[in-house]
mmCIF file of C-alpha atoms in Angstrom:
data_model
loop_
_atom_site.group_PDB
_atom_site.id
_atom_site.type_symbol
_atom_site.label_atom_id
_atom_site.label_comp_id
_atom_site.label_asym_id
_atom_site.label_seq_id
_atom_site.Cartn_x
_atom_site.Cartn_y
_atom_site.Cartn_z
ATOM 1 C CA MET M 1 149.109 136.771 90.742
ATOM 2 C CA GLY M 2 152.660 137.920 91.473
ATOM 3 C CA ARG M 3 151.754 141.457 90.462
ATOM 4 C CA ALA M 4 148.773 141.431 92.842
ATOM 5 C CA LEU M 5 150.920 140.198 95.735
ATOM 6 C CA ASP M 6 153.498 142.896 95.020
ATOM 7 C CA ILE M 7 150.833 145.624 95.086
ATOM 8 C CA GLY M 8 149.241 144.183 98.224
ATOM 9 C CA ALA M 9 152.576 144.121 100.037
ATOM 10 C CA SER M 10 153.260 147.713 98.984
ATOM 11 C CA VAL M 11 149.885 148.842 100.303
ATOM 12 C CA ALA M 12 150.501 147.118 103.633
ATOM 13 C CA VAL M 13 153.986 148.606 104.060
ATOM 14 C CA HIS M 14 152.813 152.143 103.326
ATOM 15 C CA THR M 15 149.914 151.992 105.782
ATOM 16 C CA LEU M 16 151.671 150.437 108.768
ATOM 17 C CA GLY M 17 151.865 152.796 111.723
ATOM 18 C CA MET M 18 149.631 155.440 110.141
ATOM 19 C CA ARG M 19 146.870 156.884 112.279
ATOM 20 C CA SER M 20 143.753 158.691 111.160
ATOM 21 C CA THR M 21 143.201 162.390 111.756
ATOM 22 C CA THR M 22 140.162 162.858 113.969
ATOM 23 C CA ALA M 23 138.936 166.057 112.293
ATOM 24 C CA LEU M 24 138.664 164.314 108.920
ATOM 25 C CA THR M 25 137.019 161.097 110.122
ATOM 26 C CA ALA M 26 133.466 160.683 111.312
ATOM 27 C CA ALA M 27 130.816 158.029 111.721
ATOM 28 C CA PRO M 28 128.815 158.082 108.472
ATOM 29 C CA THR M 29 125.432 159.794 108.781
ATOM 30 C CA GLY M 30 124.256 159.470 105.181
ATOM 31 C CA THR M 31 123.985 163.256 104.899
ATOM 32 C CA ARG M 32 125.917 165.435 102.484
ATOM 33 C CA ARG M 33 126.922 169.064 102.244
ATOM 34 C CA THR M 34 128.470 170.447 99.054
ATOM 35 C CA GLY M 35 130.289 173.633 98.226
ATOM 36 C CA GLY M 36 132.475 175.191 95.580
ATOM 37 C CA VAL M 37 134.966 177.973 95.141
ATOM 38 C CA ALA M 38 136.830 179.303 92.101
ATOM 39 C CA VAL M 39 140.257 180.931 92.003
ATOM 40 C CA ASP M 40 142.133 182.537 89.115
ATOM 41 C CA LEU M 41 144.392 180.078 87.285
ATOM 42 C CA ASP M 42 146.803 182.943 86.506
ATOM 43 C CA ASP M 43 147.352 183.398 90.251
ATOM 44 C CA VAL M 44 148.289 179.729 90.548
ATOM 45 C CA HIS M 45 150.710 180.086 87.634
ATOM 46 C CA ARG M 46 152.277 183.120 89.319
ATOM 47 C CA VAL M 47 153.133 180.996 92.339
ATOM 48 C CA ARG M 48 154.365 178.101 90.206
ATOM 49 C CA LYS M 49 156.679 180.341 88.163
ATOM 50 C CA VAL M 50 158.319 181.694 91.321
ATOM 51 C CA VAL M 51 158.583 178.467 93.306
ATOM 52 C CA GLY M 52 158.707 175.830 90.560
ATOM 53 C CA GLY M 53 156.971 172.487 90.444
ATOM 54 C CA THR M 54 153.618 171.901 88.815
ATOM 55 C CA VAL M 55 150.193 173.497 88.977
ATOM 56 C CA ASN M 56 148.995 170.391 90.766
ATOM 57 C CA ASP M 57 151.701 170.820 93.422
ATOM 58 C CA VAL M 58 150.477 174.350 94.088
ATOM 59 C CA LEU M 59 146.834 173.267 94.292
ATOM 60 C CA ILE M 60 147.598 170.459 96.745
ATOM 61 C CA ALA M 61 149.553 172.946 98.865
ATOM 62 C CA VAL M 62 146.526 175.274 98.751
ATOM 63 C CA VAL M 63 144.385 172.453 100.157
ATOM 64 C CA ALA M 64 146.951 171.830 102.916
ATOM 65 C CA GLY M 65 147.033 175.501 103.895
ATOM 66 C CA ALA M 66 143.248 175.774 103.817
ATOM 67 C CA LEU M 67 142.964 172.736 106.088
ATOM 68 C CA ARG M 68 145.336 174.415 108.547
ATOM 69 C CA THR M 69 143.247 177.601 108.618
ATOM 70 C CA TRP M 70 139.989 175.660 108.839
ATOM 71 C CA LEU M 71 141.174 173.492 111.728
ATOM 72 C CA ASP M 72 142.456 176.464 113.712
ATOM 73 C CA GLU M 73 139.320 178.545 113.134
ATOM 74 C CA ARG M 74 136.986 175.774 114.231
ATOM 75 C CA GLY M 75 138.973 175.163 117.400
ATOM 76 C CA ASP M 76 140.813 172.014 116.308
ATOM 77 C CA SER M 77 144.519 172.729 116.618
ATOM 78 C CA SER M 78 146.586 172.138 113.486
ATOM 79 C CA ALA M 79 149.680 171.444 115.577
ATOM 80 C CA GLY M 80 151.155 168.076 114.715
ATOM 81 C CA VAL M 81 148.498 167.435 112.055
ATOM 82 C CA SER M 82 149.619 165.882 108.772
ATOM 83 C CA PRO M 83 146.638 164.031 107.303
ATOM 84 C CA ARG M 84 147.159 161.360 104.679
ATOM 85 C CA ALA M 85 145.848 162.432 101.279
ATOM 86 C CA LEU M 86 145.116 160.031 98.453
ATOM 87 C CA ILE M 87 145.886 161.650 95.080
ATOM 88 C CA PRO M 88 144.336 159.545 92.271
ATOM 89 C CA VAL M 89 146.438 159.045 89.149
ATOM 90 C CA SER M 90 145.116 157.878 85.788
ATOM 91 C CA GLN M 91 147.005 154.941 84.295
ATOM 92 C CA ARG M 92 145.030 154.912 81.063
ATOM 93 C CA ARG M 93 147.112 155.643 78.002
ATOM 94 C CA PRO M 94 145.574 158.001 75.431
ATOM 95 C CA ARG M 95 144.211 156.356 72.286
ATOM 96 C CA THR M 96 144.872 152.904 73.657
ATOM 97 C CA ALA M 97 143.585 150.037 71.583
ATOM 98 C CA HIS M 98 142.243 148.313 74.689
ATOM 99 C CA PRO M 99 140.625 150.952 76.935
ATOM 100 C CA GLN M 100 138.664 148.407 78.979
ATOM 101 C CA GLY M 101 139.490 147.714 82.596
ATOM 102 C CA ASN M 102 140.570 149.700 85.613
ATOM 103 C CA ARG M 103 143.401 152.150 84.928
ATOM 104 C CA LEU M 104 143.300 154.166 88.139
ATOM 105 C CA SER M 105 146.031 154.218 90.757
ATOM 106 C CA GLY M 106 147.106 156.922 93.161
ATOM 107 C CA TYR M 107 149.764 158.542 95.297
ATOM 108 C CA LEU M 108 149.669 158.683 99.059
ATOM 109 C CA MET M 109 151.201 161.666 100.806
ATOM 110 C CA ARG M 110 151.136 163.499 104.106
ATOM 111 C CA LEU M 111 149.713 167.004 103.801
ATOM 112 C CA PRO M 112 152.007 169.371 105.737
ATOM 113 C CA VAL M 113 149.145 171.043 107.594
ATOM 114 C CA ASP M 114 151.277 171.521 110.707
ATOM 115 C CA ASP M 115 153.859 173.693 108.888
ATOM 116 C CA PRO M 116 153.127 177.400 109.557
ATOM 117 C CA ASP M 117 155.162 178.542 106.517
ATOM 118 C CA PRO M 118 153.121 178.581 103.252
ATOM 119 C CA LEU M 119 156.238 178.167 101.094
ATOM 120 C CA GLY M 120 157.435 175.415 103.430
ATOM 121 C CA ARG M 121 154.143 173.594 102.872
ATOM 122 C CA LEU M 122 154.499 173.958 99.116
ATOM 123 C CA GLY M 123 158.086 172.698 99.244
ATOM 124 C CA ALA M 124 157.011 169.669 101.261
ATOM 125 C CA VAL M 125 154.238 168.895 98.776
ATOM 126 C CA ARG M 126 156.645 169.188 95.827
ATOM 127 C CA ALA M 127 159.140 166.859 97.494
ATOM 128 C CA ALA M 128 156.445 164.286 98.343
ATOM 129 C CA MET M 129 155.008 164.351 94.827
ATOM 130 C CA ASP M 130 158.494 163.988 93.316
ATOM 131 C CA ARG M 131 159.129 160.935 95.501
ATOM 132 C CA ASN M 132 155.782 159.447 94.456
ATOM 133 C CA LYS M 133 156.511 160.034 90.775
ATOM 134 C CA ASP M 134 159.956 158.455 91.088
ATOM 135 C CA ALA M 135 158.459 155.368 92.744
ATOM 136 C CA GLY M 136 155.573 155.215 90.272
ATOM 137 C CA PRO M 137 151.818 154.827 90.838
ATOM 138 C CA GLY M 138 152.157 151.073 91.391
ATOM 139 C CA ARG M 139 153.386 151.665 94.948
ATOM 140 C CA GLY M 140 151.804 152.922 98.147
ATOM 141 C CA ALA M 141 148.243 152.850 99.419
ATOM 142 C CA GLY M 142 146.933 154.402 96.227
ATOM 143 C CA ALA M 143 147.983 151.310 94.299
ATOM 144 C CA VAL M 144 145.157 149.345 95.893
ATOM 145 C CA ALA M 145 142.967 150.408 92.947
ATOM 146 C CA LEU M 146 145.231 148.411 90.633
ATOM 147 C CA LEU M 147 144.209 145.213 92.408
ATOM 148 C CA ALA M 148 140.887 145.420 90.551
ATOM 149 C CA ASP M 149 142.630 144.077 87.454
ATOM 150 C CA HIS M 150 143.943 141.063 89.368
ATOM 151 C CA VAL M 151 140.923 140.008 91.427
ATOM 152 C CA PRO M 152 138.175 137.768 89.967
ATOM 153 C CA ALA M 153 134.553 138.902 89.909
ATOM 154 C CA LEU M 154 133.634 136.953 93.045
ATOM 155 C CA GLY M 155 136.431 138.683 94.908
ATOM 156 C CA HIS M 156 135.010 142.065 93.927
ATOM 157 C CA ARG M 157 131.572 141.086 95.243
ATOM 158 C CA LEU M 158 132.913 139.822 98.552
ATOM 159 C CA GLY M 159 135.779 142.258 99.063
ATOM 160 C CA GLY M 160 134.239 145.480 97.761
ATOM 161 C CA PRO M 161 132.261 146.296 100.931
ATOM 162 C CA LEU M 162 135.284 145.483 103.088
ATOM 163 C CA VAL M 163 137.528 147.814 101.067
ATOM 164 C CA SER M 164 134.946 150.581 101.363
ATOM 165 C CA GLN M 165 134.794 150.162 105.136
ATOM 166 C CA ALA M 166 138.603 150.200 105.414
ATOM 167 C CA ALA M 167 139.276 153.309 103.305
ATOM 168 C CA ARG M 168 139.880 155.496 106.338
ATOM 169 C CA LEU M 169 142.623 153.112 107.459
ATOM 170 C CA TRP M 170 144.580 153.966 104.291
ATOM 171 C CA PHE M 171 143.975 157.697 103.954
ATOM 172 C CA ASP M 172 142.168 160.603 105.617
ATOM 173 C CA ILE M 173 141.110 162.734 102.653
ATOM 174 C CA LEU M 174 140.721 162.329 98.905
ATOM 175 C CA VAL M 175 142.173 165.180 96.819
ATOM 176 C CA THR M 176 141.592 164.526 93.140
ATOM 177 C CA SER M 177 142.099 166.476 89.943
ATOM 178 C CA VAL M 178 139.361 165.986 87.339
ATOM 179 C CA PRO M 179 140.502 166.746 83.763
ATOM 180 C CA LEU M 180 138.218 168.811 81.545
ATOM 181 C CA PRO M 181 138.425 169.635 77.824
ATOM 182 C CA GLY M 182 140.250 172.812 76.944
ATOM 183 C CA ILE M 183 137.411 174.102 74.780
ATOM 184 C CA GLY M 184 134.359 175.971 76.008
ATOM 185 C CA LEU M 185 131.372 173.722 76.672
ATOM 186 C CA LYS M 186 127.689 174.368 76.036
ATOM 187 C CA LEU M 187 124.513 173.079 77.642
ATOM 188 C CA ALA M 188 121.295 173.377 75.630
ATOM 189 C CA GLY M 189 123.048 175.941 73.460
ATOM 190 C CA ASN M 190 124.168 178.083 76.383
ATOM 191 C CA PRO M 191 127.845 178.495 77.321
ATOM 192 C CA VAL M 192 128.942 176.760 80.497
ATOM 193 C CA THR M 193 130.862 179.274 82.596
ATOM 194 C CA GLU M 194 131.752 177.222 85.694
ATOM 195 C CA ILE M 195 132.149 173.510 86.381
ATOM 196 C CA TYR M 196 132.551 172.156 89.910
ATOM 197 C CA PRO M 197 133.607 168.498 90.131
ATOM 198 C CA TYR M 198 132.576 166.373 93.103
ATOM 199 C CA ALA M 199 134.497 163.392 94.449
ATOM 200 C CA PRO M 200 132.962 160.393 96.227
ATOM 201 C CA LEU M 201 133.103 160.545 100.008
ATOM 202 C CA ALA M 202 134.490 157.329 101.474
ATOM 203 C CA ARG M 203 132.667 155.734 104.356
ATOM 204 C CA GLY M 204 133.969 157.075 107.655
ATOM 205 C CA GLN M 205 135.521 160.185 106.117
ATOM 206 C CA SER M 206 134.136 163.686 106.496
ATOM 207 C CA LEU M 207 135.612 165.662 103.570
ATOM 208 C CA ALA M 208 136.694 165.161 99.946
ATOM 209 C CA VAL M 209 138.108 167.693 97.471
ATOM 210 C CA ALA M 210 137.932 167.603 93.669
ATOM 211 C CA ILE M 211 139.706 170.148 91.451
ATOM 212 C CA SER M 212 139.260 171.134 87.799
ATOM 213 C CA THR M 213 140.588 173.937 85.623
ATOM 214 C CA TYR M 214 138.203 175.452 83.098
ATOM 215 C CA ARG M 215 138.263 178.710 81.142
ATOM 216 C CA GLY M 216 141.020 180.317 83.181
ATOM 217 C CA LEU M 217 139.634 179.335 86.585
ATOM 218 C CA VAL M 218 140.413 176.597 89.075
ATOM 219 C CA HIS M 219 137.212 175.127 90.479
ATOM 220 C CA PHE M 220 137.280 173.356 93.847
ATOM 221 C CA GLY M 221 134.301 171.055 94.381
ATOM 222 C CA LEU M 222 133.791 170.117 98.022
ATOM 223 C CA VAL M 223 131.794 167.229 99.463
ATOM 224 C CA ALA M 224 131.414 166.671 103.204
ATOM 225 C CA ASP M 225 129.369 164.782 105.733
ATOM 226 C CA ALA M 226 126.779 167.411 106.654
ATOM 227 C CA GLU M 227 126.798 166.641 110.362
ATOM 228 C CA ALA M 228 130.575 166.309 110.719
ATOM 229 C CA VAL M 229 131.326 169.466 108.699
ATOM 230 C CA PRO M 230 128.623 172.089 109.258
ATOM 231 C CA ASP M 231 131.164 174.828 108.421
ATOM 232 C CA LEU M 232 132.114 173.774 104.889
ATOM 233 C CA ASP M 233 131.770 177.393 103.751
ATOM 234 C CA ARG M 234 134.602 178.289 106.136
ATOM 235 C CA PHE M 235 136.872 175.776 104.444
ATOM 236 C CA ALA M 236 135.869 177.164 101.033
ATOM 237 C CA ARG M 237 136.876 180.676 102.107
ATOM 238 C CA ALA M 238 140.160 179.319 103.440
ATOM 239 C CA LEU M 239 141.013 177.957 99.972
ATOM 240 C CA THR M 240 140.706 181.418 98.423
ATOM 241 C CA ALA M 241 142.678 182.987 101.277
ATOM 242 C CA GLU M 242 145.491 180.451 100.898
ATOM 243 C CA VAL M 243 146.045 181.401 97.252
ATOM 244 C CA GLU M 244 146.455 185.012 98.337
ATOM 245 C CA THR M 245 148.798 183.910 101.127
ATOM 246 C CA LEU M 246 151.025 182.069 98.658
ATOM 247 C CA ILE M 247 151.096 185.047 96.278
ATOM 248 C CA THR M 248 152.122 187.345 99.131
ATOM 249 C CA ALA M 249 154.785 184.876 100.282
ATOM 250 C CA CYS M 250 156.215 184.649 96.768
ATOM 251 C CA GLY M 251 156.332 188.430 96.501
ATOM 252 C CA SER M 252 158.281 188.757 99.728
#
């Protein structure tokens, strides 16, 4: 019980005073639009080797830069915009003797969409992720998933719909990395060449991003509310362009 109260207090503290970003929130319409784009993993490593950090840091910065381009192109100014991203983190230990139960937490961070400098955005992402890692995944709004291990079944039945409705109060966009096996996969005997993951879209949110690396490529799977985001293809193109922008910035 004490653990649950500690997590609940942490969630409350990290969400006080945070406001949603209008461009990434919308009344749910029940419609969906999906998209996908692949970029070369070697290009991501090129940026990481110059700037430091992790591949995941670079990919989150790519999402932030693409959001900036997308907002500006569609007429929504990116000035002053720093949407809250929820970055899920697996708590499950490999080869655990007791794999049952929820082992998912997450980090909450502000995406530096308002920063015009691509390397500045990447630096801000690195710093935010380092702070999250130092604090641990048991803190912040992402830790709300850990409450599942501390709430009885009746609480899940009664509180689940409320949590779903309130997701947009905690974060504006889900950016998740989906791990895949390092070996080549086959389907009905045929080699699988591309895999695009898709994340769930929380009620009241208009866009979610899932990322996987497979066979030397980074695959971005995009899910959006079809009415709120009719230009999802524009955001997909912005992801590819942002990788090139980072490479150019590193070269200069």
